[in-house]
Amino acid sequence: MDELNWRRVSPRYVALLRIDKTILCGLILIAFSFPAVLVDAIPLWVAIIGWSVLGVIWLSLLFLWAPRRFRVTAYASEEKELHLRVGALWHRHTAVTHNRIQHLEIEQSPFERMLGLARLIIFTAGGSGADLTIPGLAREDATALRDGLLAVIREEQLDDAAITEAGPVATEPQERNGKDD
Amino acid sequence: MARMTEPNAWQRLPLLALCFFFLSTIRLMLKHLYQAAPALAAAFIAVSALRPYIPHLLLGLLVLILITTVLRYRRFFYATEANRIRVRQGVLRKVELNLDYDRIQQADIARPFYFRPFQLAILKLQSAGSKAQEVEVAGLRVERALAIQAEILAELSTDKGAVTTDKHGQEVAATPDFTFRLPPSEVLRIGLMHNIFVVVGVILALLFSNQQVNQRVQERFVAFVEQFPSTSDAILALVAIGIAALVVLILGTIAFHFNKYYGYTLTREGDRVRYEAGLTSTLTRSFRVQKLQLIDIRQGWMGRLLHRHQIRISQAGNQQKQDGKFVLPCVSPAIHKDFCQDLRLPNADWQSVHWLMFPRFVLLFSLLGWLVFDWRAALGLFVGLSLLRWRWWNMFAWHFDGQWLAVRHGLIGSRQQWMPAAKLQHVRMSQGPLQRWFNVSNLTVSTAAGHLQLPYLPTAVAETLQQQLLRVTRDNYKRWM
């Protein structure tokens, strides 16, 4: 198969990741600080270690994890398939063919709206919830990608034959074997 | 809509359907009460003033059940149209469901014992909606239910001409293309094949899940043991009781499944597959081969001893409910071969996965054993887990021939999952940091009825397989559901 034409998402995605993780760390900080300050049994040094560890995690999320996640996150819109690659340490590469797409959604959180970003969510009949979420797309890219996919799906012509059939095969029309290497 | 208000379109169920709603309300109520059991038990213990009113409460509950039953019956309407069935139901929250025959994945006709003398049946339809809706129309006359079922199954052939159906139309009673019937001796094996320890586990969990019951059981147990003159007598008695209980359970399971699957007959006519089974209550379940998404062939340890498999066939959307699946409950090697051949399953050419799958979890859990207990526990865990993982890795295999993708795994028994490759919904390749080091990847292949996991494939193999799966799917515009 030809090399996939990977396209990166918007560079503003890094900012979005940083905002998200800062909020998460902030919430953890609040949850941890309350008992650390109010409960006398917890000595100050424990609190300081806790805060330092959280600080280190926060900084590494912001300056190591977020840029790396952005570098990995990419999508490839091919003629008949859509590919998505995400992850920082654990990489995931998901692919869906156009003829299995059920419906599409565009979602925007308040921060995404602020940064002019959107998520394109692609649903198939396999499994619960979203099957493919392309994060960090510029709003206009998300709309263009969705419209393109919708146009392709609209053009689709279903064949009347079924994929699975039972009973003896009449003339054994052995299809080309998929394992050709 | 104008059609909605048509006076004759909506039909009510016959009065006898009240039985169905009564039983179904009790079932629903038991489900809710079971969830509230700890709270009820606590209330029972804590508020002693409540105790004298228990008969009143039970009476109140019965009245509530009766009112609900009548209301549910009164508010239930159905209407059949050319290509769809519509159902309007609900007491407080009214729901109207429109189900196109085209979307129906499986059509069941259940004839419970209380309907059989009156020639009535329940029609159960499963659709492939995102919530996998199920419609139950109870108390239809058997002929009417069969007519609707036949209409649903014929829907695609009459209207769009699917290739595999017979040309004579559904009125002609064609001779089946494939059929087999389980004799009573085979039906008796079904209960045996079920893992009895699952039932034992459930009963034990029920006994020990609730603190009050748990305490009561312990007290009884101590009192029982103290009756005996010596400990060995008590142990002997307990073992005897245990064995007797197991025998009763096994006999009960056999009887339950004998009743459920008595006279099991499977037939395929064209691409319509159906089975009929049951002694006191019967069930006819049918689906079309073109809707098939996943075939699950299982063999537990007991099945292995008896040389029998169980086959379950899933269509889109019904991955959650095991009870709703199309099942071949007891399959001898000969029938297994014939049925797989009839469904055009090839002979598998099993491929194994990377050895890295074998030591997974072994080191981690051994280390945990060391930290929590000592080095002997760690060593024991290491040896035990290594053996288990080795067996798991050894059994794990996959097959792909361009048309079918299959995965096999198991420890004592085995399980095979087969999917038509072109019915792929999406495919995901994932890789952790350690896997990147060893250049292996996991592949998750999703169908409309569940996922197939292929872990620890060499990355090059995973990439090729992903591309091959996409290639067979992307140009395939044939009907997949």
mmCIF file of C-alpha atoms in Angstrom, chain A residues 1 68 80-81 83 88-97 99-100 102 124-127 131-132 156-169 173-181, chain B residues 160 163-164 268 289-290 292 342-344 349 351 400-403 420 422-433 436 447-448 451 464 466-468 470-471 473-480:
data_model
loop_
_atom_site.group_PDB
_atom_site.id
_atom_site.type_symbol
_atom_site.label_atom_id
_atom_site.label_comp_id
_atom_site.label_asym_id
_atom_site.label_seq_id
_atom_site.Cartn_x
_atom_site.Cartn_y
_atom_site.Cartn_z
ATOM 1 C CA MET A 1 0.000 0.000 0.000
ATOM 2 C CA ARG A 68 5.053 14.952 21.796
ATOM 3 C CA LYS A 80 -11.508 5.421 0.436
ATOM 4 C CA GLU A 81 -10.238 5.414 4.001
ATOM 5 C CA HIS A 83 -6.653 7.129 9.242
ATOM 6 C CA ALA A 88 2.524 10.172 23.164
ATOM 7 C CA LEU A 89 3.947 7.023 24.752
ATOM 8 C CA TRP A 90 1.210 4.595 23.686
ATOM 9 C CA HIS A 91 0.559 5.023 19.988
ATOM 10 C CA ARG A 92 -2.773 4.192 18.398
ATOM 11 C CA HIS A 93 -3.454 4.089 14.697
ATOM 12 C CA THR A 94 -7.139 3.692 13.816
ATOM 13 C CA ALA A 95 -8.489 3.309 10.318
ATOM 14 C CA VAL A 96 -12.011 3.281 8.975
ATOM 15 C CA THR A 97 -13.197 2.861 5.421
ATOM 16 C CA ASN A 99 -18.313 2.772 3.323
ATOM 17 C CA ARG A 100 -18.599 1.859 7.027
ATOM 18 C CA GLN A 102 -22.536 5.759 10.016
ATOM 19 C CA THR A 124 -19.283 3.338 12.760
ATOM 20 C CA ALA A 125 -21.479 0.414 13.819
ATOM 21 C CA GLY A 126 -18.586 -1.192 15.667
ATOM 22 C CA GLY A 127 -18.574 -0.720 19.395
ATOM 23 C CA ASP A 131 -14.916 5.169 17.059
ATOM 24 C CA LEU A 132 -12.624 7.831 15.751
ATOM 25 C CA GLU A 156 -22.220 5.546 -2.226
ATOM 26 C CA GLN A 157 -24.164 2.946 -4.181
ATOM 27 C CA LEU A 158 -25.025 -0.196 -2.249
ATOM 28 C CA ASP A 159 -24.738 -3.492 -4.019
ATOM 29 C CA ASP A 160 -27.655 -5.905 -3.635
ATOM 30 C CA ALA A 161 -25.450 -8.930 -3.082
ATOM 31 C CA ALA A 162 -24.584 -9.956 0.465
ATOM 32 C CA ILE A 163 -21.114 -10.448 1.896
ATOM 33 C CA THR A 164 -21.995 -13.572 3.853
ATOM 34 C CA GLU A 165 -23.821 -16.397 2.152
ATOM 35 C CA ALA A 166 -24.418 -20.008 3.065
ATOM 36 C CA GLY A 167 -24.532 -23.286 1.243
ATOM 37 C CA PRO A 168 -22.167 -24.813 -1.266
ATOM 38 C CA VAL A 169 -20.411 -22.430 -3.630
ATOM 39 C CA PRO A 173 -14.872 -18.622 -7.476
ATOM 40 C CA GLN A 174 -11.887 -18.411 -5.139
ATOM 41 C CA GLU A 175 -11.276 -14.735 -4.480
ATOM 42 C CA ARG A 176 -7.790 -13.374 -4.628
ATOM 43 C CA ASN A 177 -6.022 -14.480 -1.499
ATOM 44 C CA GLY A 178 -5.335 -11.595 0.850
ATOM 45 C CA LYS A 179 -2.083 -13.027 2.148
ATOM 46 C CA ASP A 180 0.246 -12.363 -0.681
ATOM 47 C CA ASP A 181 3.542 -11.757 0.977
ATOM 48 C CA LYS B 160 -34.396 -5.737 -3.354
ATOM 49 C CA VAL B 163 -29.118 -13.209 -4.330
ATOM 50 C CA THR B 164 -29.295 -16.248 -2.142
ATOM 51 C CA ARG B 268 -31.567 -23.231 6.669
ATOM 52 C CA VAL B 289 -27.070 -15.203 6.809
ATOM 53 C CA GLN B 290 -26.377 -11.837 5.233
ATOM 54 C CA LEU B 292 -24.176 -12.456 10.316
ATOM 55 C CA ASP B 342 -22.398 -24.684 5.132
ATOM 56 C CA LEU B 343 -21.417 -21.213 6.355
ATOM 57 C CA ARG B 344 -18.369 -21.446 4.085
ATOM 58 C CA ASP B 349 -4.343 -21.967 8.970
ATOM 59 C CA GLN B 351 -0.575 -18.417 13.023
ATOM 60 C CA PHE B 400 -6.761 -14.650 7.806
ATOM 61 C CA ASP B 401 -7.478 -15.861 4.313
ATOM 62 C CA GLY B 402 -8.802 -12.736 2.609
ATOM 63 C CA GLN B 403 -12.407 -13.547 3.493
ATOM 64 C CA PRO B 420 -16.259 -11.966 7.701
ATOM 65 C CA ALA B 422 -15.265 -7.295 4.717
ATOM 66 C CA LYS B 423 -17.722 -6.535 7.534
ATOM 67 C CA LEU B 424 -14.947 -4.681 9.355
ATOM 68 C CA GLN B 425 -16.100 -1.455 11.007
ATOM 69 C CA HIS B 426 -12.759 -0.084 12.063
ATOM 70 C CA VAL B 427 -9.334 -1.403 12.847
ATOM 71 C CA ARG B 428 -6.922 -0.069 15.454
ATOM 72 C CA MET B 429 -3.230 -0.737 15.791
ATOM 73 C CA SER B 430 -1.718 0.176 19.144
ATOM 74 C CA GLN B 431 1.754 -0.012 20.581
ATOM 75 C CA GLY B 432 3.145 0.656 24.050
ATOM 76 C CA PRO B 433 6.706 1.797 24.788
ATOM 77 C CA ARG B 436 7.970 -0.424 20.408
ATOM 78 C CA THR B 447 -17.239 -5.624 13.894
ATOM 79 C CA ALA B 448 -20.807 -4.534 14.496
ATOM 80 C CA HIS B 451 -14.098 -6.869 18.758
ATOM 81 C CA THR B 464 0.100 -5.735 6.512
ATOM 82 C CA GLN B 466 -4.474 -3.849 8.774
ATOM 83 C CA GLN B 467 -3.927 -2.894 5.135
ATOM 84 C CA GLN B 468 -5.344 -6.185 3.869
ATOM 85 C CA LEU B 470 -8.966 -2.258 4.779
ATOM 86 C CA ARG B 471 -8.432 -3.374 1.209
ATOM 87 C CA THR B 473 -13.541 -3.650 3.032
ATOM 88 C CA ARG B 474 -13.064 -0.352 1.207
ATOM 89 C CA ASP B 475 -14.265 -1.550 -2.200
ATOM 90 C CA ASN B 476 -16.952 -3.820 -0.857
ATOM 91 C CA TYR B 477 -20.375 -2.251 -1.260
ATOM 92 C CA LYS B 478 -22.273 -5.478 -0.728
ATOM 93 C CA ARG B 479 -24.823 -5.689 2.074
ATOM 94 C CA TRP B 480 -23.064 -6.095 5.364
#
